[in-house]
Amino acid sequence: MLDDRHWMDMALAEAQAALAKGEIPIGCVIVKDGRVIGRGHNLREAQQSPILHAEVVAIADAAQHTGAWRLAGTTLYVTVEPCPMCAGAIVLARIPRVVFGVMDPKGGAGGTCFNILESPWTNHRVSVTSGIREDEARALIKGFFAERRHL
């Protein structure tokens, strides 16, 4: 069985794809039964859409791949803690587990600022694991914004 670090490496590759397109480098993969069923990275700038975050793109890809909107039995790997919109989409898709790399102190909804994923007020609770490949994910984000500040 492959471990969380392996799948997070795939999410980091998606983040690199976002970076190559000039997007904020956040990547995501969704895994079921030891294989990737959905993948995505930020496409907000490319598509001029505020909702095309990596998680939303990956959830749509997984739903299309499986033919079902309920993604039971999956794990979502994302390089940065989901925002409130993405956490809501994760709950609605019934994804049971989320693994993320780096916390988002300005808007994370996986326990940092909000805890939508484990909220007792929703109809689905998500198990959360954080800190997987944290240094690599942080370096991507910090590098991206440092570059933007110098433009």
PDB file of C-alpha atoms in Angstrom:
ATOM      1  CA  MET A   1       0.000   0.000   0.000  1.00  0.00           C
ATOM      2  CA  LEU A   2       1.340   3.398  -0.953  1.00  0.00           C
ATOM      3  CA  ASP A   3       1.494   6.003   1.759  1.00  0.00           C
ATOM      4  CA  ASP A   4       0.290   9.579   2.072  1.00  0.00           C
ATOM      5  CA  ARG A   5       3.672  10.986   1.039  1.00  0.00           C
ATOM      6  CA  HIS A   6       3.461   9.224  -2.322  1.00  0.00           C
ATOM      7  CA  TRP A   7       0.038  10.666  -3.129  1.00  0.00           C
ATOM      8  CA  MET A   8       1.058  14.101  -1.880  1.00  0.00           C
ATOM      9  CA  ASP A   9       3.985  13.959  -4.311  1.00  0.00           C
ATOM     10  CA  MET A  10       1.376  13.635  -7.073  1.00  0.00           C
ATOM     11  CA  ALA A  11      -0.528  16.619  -5.680  1.00  0.00           C
ATOM     12  CA  LEU A  12       2.747  18.571  -5.648  1.00  0.00           C
ATOM     13  CA  ALA A  13       3.230  17.683  -9.328  1.00  0.00           C
ATOM     14  CA  GLU A  14      -0.204  19.179  -9.997  1.00  0.00           C
ATOM     15  CA  ALA A  15       0.872  22.289  -8.074  1.00  0.00           C
ATOM     16  CA  GLN A  16       3.925  22.513 -10.338  1.00  0.00           C
ATOM     17  CA  ALA A  17       1.593  22.354 -13.357  1.00  0.00           C
ATOM     18  CA  ALA A  18      -0.361  25.288 -11.907  1.00  0.00           C
ATOM     19  CA  LEU A  19       2.864  27.227 -11.358  1.00  0.00           C
ATOM     20  CA  ALA A  20       3.907  26.624 -14.973  1.00  0.00           C
ATOM     21  CA  LYS A  21       0.642  28.289 -16.030  1.00  0.00           C
ATOM     22  CA  GLY A  22       1.149  31.290 -13.754  1.00  0.00           C
ATOM     23  CA  GLU A  23      -1.484  30.078 -11.294  1.00  0.00           C
ATOM     24  CA  ILE A  24      -1.130  29.935  -7.533  1.00  0.00           C
ATOM     25  CA  PRO A  25       0.646  26.578  -7.135  1.00  0.00           C
ATOM     26  CA  ILE A  26      -1.935  24.399  -5.445  1.00  0.00           C
ATOM     27  CA  GLY A  27      -2.478  20.843  -6.627  1.00  0.00           C
ATOM     28  CA  CYS A  28      -4.852  18.052  -5.727  1.00  0.00           C
ATOM     29  CA  VAL A  29      -5.402  14.360  -6.402  1.00  0.00           C
ATOM     30  CA  ILE A  30      -8.216  12.084  -5.276  1.00  0.00           C
ATOM     31  CA  VAL A  31      -7.380   8.453  -4.629  1.00  0.00           C
ATOM     32  CA  LYS A  32      -9.625   5.409  -4.375  1.00  0.00           C
ATOM     33  CA  ASP A  33      -8.502   1.811  -4.004  1.00  0.00           C
ATOM     34  CA  GLY A  34      -4.867   2.676  -4.616  1.00  0.00           C
ATOM     35  CA  ARG A  35      -5.310   4.684  -7.803  1.00  0.00           C
ATOM     36  CA  VAL A  36      -5.879   8.299  -8.758  1.00  0.00           C
ATOM     37  CA  ILE A  37      -9.454   8.909  -9.920  1.00  0.00           C
ATOM     38  CA  GLY A  38      -9.330  12.702 -10.035  1.00  0.00           C
ATOM     39  CA  ARG A  39      -6.706  15.391 -10.331  1.00  0.00           C
ATOM     40  CA  GLY A  40      -6.599  19.119 -10.610  1.00  0.00           C
ATOM     41  CA  HIS A  41      -4.733  22.321 -10.009  1.00  0.00           C
ATOM     42  CA  ASN A  42      -5.742  25.950  -9.781  1.00  0.00           C
ATOM     43  CA  LEU A  43      -7.197  27.312 -13.020  1.00  0.00           C
ATOM     44  CA  ARG A  44      -8.678  30.595 -11.785  1.00  0.00           C
ATOM     45  CA  GLU A  45      -6.528  32.829 -13.958  1.00  0.00           C
ATOM     46  CA  ALA A  46      -6.589  30.621 -17.060  1.00  0.00           C
ATOM     47  CA  GLN A  47     -10.376  30.293 -16.991  1.00  0.00           C
ATOM     48  CA  GLN A  48     -11.119  33.594 -15.220  1.00  0.00           C
ATOM     49  CA  SER A  49     -13.275  31.741 -12.719  1.00  0.00           C
ATOM     50  CA  PRO A  50     -13.165  32.293  -8.958  1.00  0.00           C
ATOM     51  CA  ILE A  51     -14.323  28.729  -8.283  1.00  0.00           C
ATOM     52  CA  LEU A  52     -11.700  26.760 -10.184  1.00  0.00           C
ATOM     53  CA  HIS A  53      -9.578  25.861  -7.188  1.00  0.00           C
ATOM     54  CA  ALA A  54      -7.531  22.657  -7.333  1.00  0.00           C
ATOM     55  CA  GLU A  55      -9.962  20.750  -5.103  1.00  0.00           C
ATOM     56  CA  VAL A  56     -13.036  21.714  -7.123  1.00  0.00           C
ATOM     57  CA  VAL A  57     -11.319  20.738 -10.374  1.00  0.00           C
ATOM     58  CA  ALA A  58     -10.230  17.385  -8.899  1.00  0.00           C
ATOM     59  CA  ILE A  59     -13.682  16.667  -7.432  1.00  0.00           C
ATOM     60  CA  ALA A  60     -15.324  17.339 -10.811  1.00  0.00           C
ATOM     61  CA  ASP A  61     -12.748  15.102 -12.505  1.00  0.00           C
ATOM     62  CA  ALA A  62     -13.327  12.282  -9.998  1.00  0.00           C
ATOM     63  CA  ALA A  63     -17.104  12.551 -10.321  1.00  0.00           C
ATOM     64  CA  GLN A  64     -16.844  12.384 -14.097  1.00  0.00           C
ATOM     65  CA  HIS A  65     -14.425   9.449 -13.884  1.00  0.00           C
ATOM     66  CA  THR A  66     -16.636   7.459 -11.504  1.00  0.00           C
ATOM     67  CA  GLY A  67     -20.003   8.573 -12.828  1.00  0.00           C
ATOM     68  CA  ALA A  68     -21.094   9.512  -9.310  1.00  0.00           C
ATOM     69  CA  TRP A  69     -21.071  12.690  -7.261  1.00  0.00           C
ATOM     70  CA  ARG A  70     -20.715  10.780  -3.998  1.00  0.00           C
ATOM     71  CA  LEU A  71     -17.021  10.032  -3.640  1.00  0.00           C
ATOM     72  CA  ALA A  72     -17.213   7.556  -0.761  1.00  0.00           C
ATOM     73  CA  GLY A  73     -14.097   5.545  -0.065  1.00  0.00           C
ATOM     74  CA  THR A  74     -11.735   8.225  -1.359  1.00  0.00           C
ATOM     75  CA  THR A  75      -8.954  10.360   0.034  1.00  0.00           C
ATOM     76  CA  LEU A  76      -8.320  13.865  -1.257  1.00  0.00           C
ATOM     77  CA  TYR A  77      -4.703  15.058  -1.192  1.00  0.00           C
ATOM     78  CA  VAL A  78      -4.121  18.792  -1.559  1.00  0.00           C
ATOM     79  CA  THR A  79      -0.973  20.821  -1.097  1.00  0.00           C
ATOM     80  CA  VAL A  80      -2.632  23.655   0.876  1.00  0.00           C
ATOM     81  CA  GLU A  81      -5.418  23.485   3.447  1.00  0.00           C
ATOM     82  CA  PRO A  82      -8.817  23.828   1.733  1.00  0.00           C
ATOM     83  CA  CYS A  83     -10.626  27.166   1.813  1.00  0.00           C
ATOM     84  CA  PRO A  84     -14.272  27.355   2.985  1.00  0.00           C
ATOM     85  CA  MET A  85     -15.620  26.884  -0.576  1.00  0.00           C
ATOM     86  CA  CYS A  86     -13.491  23.812  -1.193  1.00  0.00           C
ATOM     87  CA  ALA A  87     -14.203  22.382   2.267  1.00  0.00           C
ATOM     88  CA  GLY A  88     -17.914  22.718   1.506  1.00  0.00           C
ATOM     89  CA  ALA A  89     -17.459  20.916  -1.804  1.00  0.00           C
ATOM     90  CA  ILE A  90     -15.527  18.141  -0.040  1.00  0.00           C
ATOM     91  CA  VAL A  91     -18.337  17.693   2.497  1.00  0.00           C
ATOM     92  CA  LEU A  92     -20.987  17.714  -0.238  1.00  0.00           C
ATOM     93  CA  ALA A  93     -19.040  15.119  -2.256  1.00  0.00           C
ATOM     94  CA  ARG A  94     -18.945  12.876   0.854  1.00  0.00           C
ATOM     95  CA  ILE A  95     -15.165  12.513   0.700  1.00  0.00           C
ATOM     96  CA  PRO A  96     -14.233  10.753   3.957  1.00  0.00           C
ATOM     97  CA  ARG A  97     -10.608  11.827   4.292  1.00  0.00           C
ATOM     98  CA  VAL A  98      -8.501  14.882   3.419  1.00  0.00           C
ATOM     99  CA  VAL A  99      -4.721  15.089   3.612  1.00  0.00           C
ATOM    100  CA  PHE A 100      -3.067  18.463   3.140  1.00  0.00           C
ATOM    101  CA  GLY A 101       0.449  19.809   3.201  1.00  0.00           C
ATOM    102  CA  VAL A 102       0.552  23.312   4.610  1.00  0.00           C
ATOM    103  CA  MET A 103      -1.962  25.187   6.749  1.00  0.00           C
ATOM    104  CA  ASP A 104      -3.570  28.375   5.452  1.00  0.00           C
ATOM    105  CA  PRO A 105      -3.534  30.874   8.340  1.00  0.00           C
ATOM    106  CA  LYS A 106      -5.635  33.385   6.399  1.00  0.00           C
ATOM    107  CA  GLY A 107      -8.550  31.203   5.385  1.00  0.00           C
ATOM    108  CA  GLY A 108      -8.003  27.512   6.013  1.00  0.00           C
ATOM    109  CA  ALA A 109     -11.210  25.584   6.648  1.00  0.00           C
ATOM    110  CA  GLY A 110      -9.638  22.313   7.727  1.00  0.00           C
ATOM    111  CA  GLY A 111      -9.032  23.445  11.282  1.00  0.00           C
ATOM    112  CA  THR A 112      -6.819  26.526  11.063  1.00  0.00           C
ATOM    113  CA  CYS A 113      -9.348  29.384  10.756  1.00  0.00           C
ATOM    114  CA  PHE A 114     -12.530  27.354  10.359  1.00  0.00           C
ATOM    115  CA  ASN A 115     -13.294  23.684  10.735  1.00  0.00           C
ATOM    116  CA  ILE A 116     -15.914  22.975   8.118  1.00  0.00           C
ATOM    117  CA  LEU A 117     -14.488  19.530   7.405  1.00  0.00           C
ATOM    118  CA  GLU A 118     -15.069  18.205  10.924  1.00  0.00           C
ATOM    119  CA  SER A 119     -18.021  20.409  11.854  1.00  0.00           C
ATOM    120  CA  PRO A 120     -20.820  18.765  13.835  1.00  0.00           C
ATOM    121  CA  TRP A 121     -23.219  21.063  11.970  1.00  0.00           C
ATOM    122  CA  THR A 122     -22.832  19.335   8.604  1.00  0.00           C
ATOM    123  CA  ASN A 123     -24.295  16.049   7.438  1.00  0.00           C
ATOM    124  CA  HIS A 124     -20.840  14.552   6.772  1.00  0.00           C
ATOM    125  CA  ARG A 125     -17.602  14.663   8.733  1.00  0.00           C
ATOM    126  CA  VAL A 126     -14.175  14.375   7.189  1.00  0.00           C
ATOM    127  CA  SER A 127     -11.052  12.929   8.774  1.00  0.00           C
ATOM    128  CA  VAL A 128      -8.176  15.413   8.395  1.00  0.00           C
ATOM    129  CA  THR A 129      -4.433  14.783   8.292  1.00  0.00           C
ATOM    130  CA  SER A 130      -2.096  17.755   7.901  1.00  0.00           C
ATOM    131  CA  GLY A 131       1.611  18.388   7.496  1.00  0.00           C
ATOM    132  CA  ILE A 132       2.347  15.842   4.761  1.00  0.00           C
ATOM    133  CA  ARG A 133       5.139  17.222   2.528  1.00  0.00           C
ATOM    134  CA  GLU A 134       4.597  20.508   4.353  1.00  0.00           C
ATOM    135  CA  ASP A 135       8.025  21.954   3.578  1.00  0.00           C
ATOM    136  CA  GLU A 136       7.689  21.333  -0.157  1.00  0.00           C
ATOM    137  CA  ALA A 137       4.177  22.788  -0.296  1.00  0.00           C
ATOM    138  CA  ARG A 138       5.208  25.842   1.725  1.00  0.00           C
ATOM    139  CA  ALA A 139       8.234  26.447  -0.496  1.00  0.00           C
ATOM    140  CA  LEU A 140       6.051  26.451  -3.627  1.00  0.00           C
ATOM    141  CA  ILE A 141       3.584  28.957  -2.179  1.00  0.00           C
ATOM    142  CA  LYS A 142       6.211  31.225  -0.632  1.00  0.00           C
ATOM    143  CA  GLY A 143       8.272  31.211  -3.811  1.00  0.00           C
ATOM    144  CA  PHE A 144       5.256  32.093  -5.927  1.00  0.00           C
ATOM    145  CA  PHE A 145       4.248  35.077  -3.797  1.00  0.00           C
ATOM    146  CA  ALA A 146       7.837  36.276  -3.339  1.00  0.00           C
ATOM    147  CA  GLU A 147       8.172  36.349  -7.138  1.00  0.00           C
ATOM    148  CA  ARG A 148       4.865  38.250  -7.481  1.00  0.00           C
ATOM    149  CA  ARG A 149       6.008  40.889  -4.981  1.00  0.00           C
ATOM    150  CA  HIS A 150       9.086  41.557  -7.129  1.00  0.00           C
ATOM    151  CA  LEU A 151       7.179  42.052 -10.400  1.00  0.00           C
TER     152      LEU A 151
END
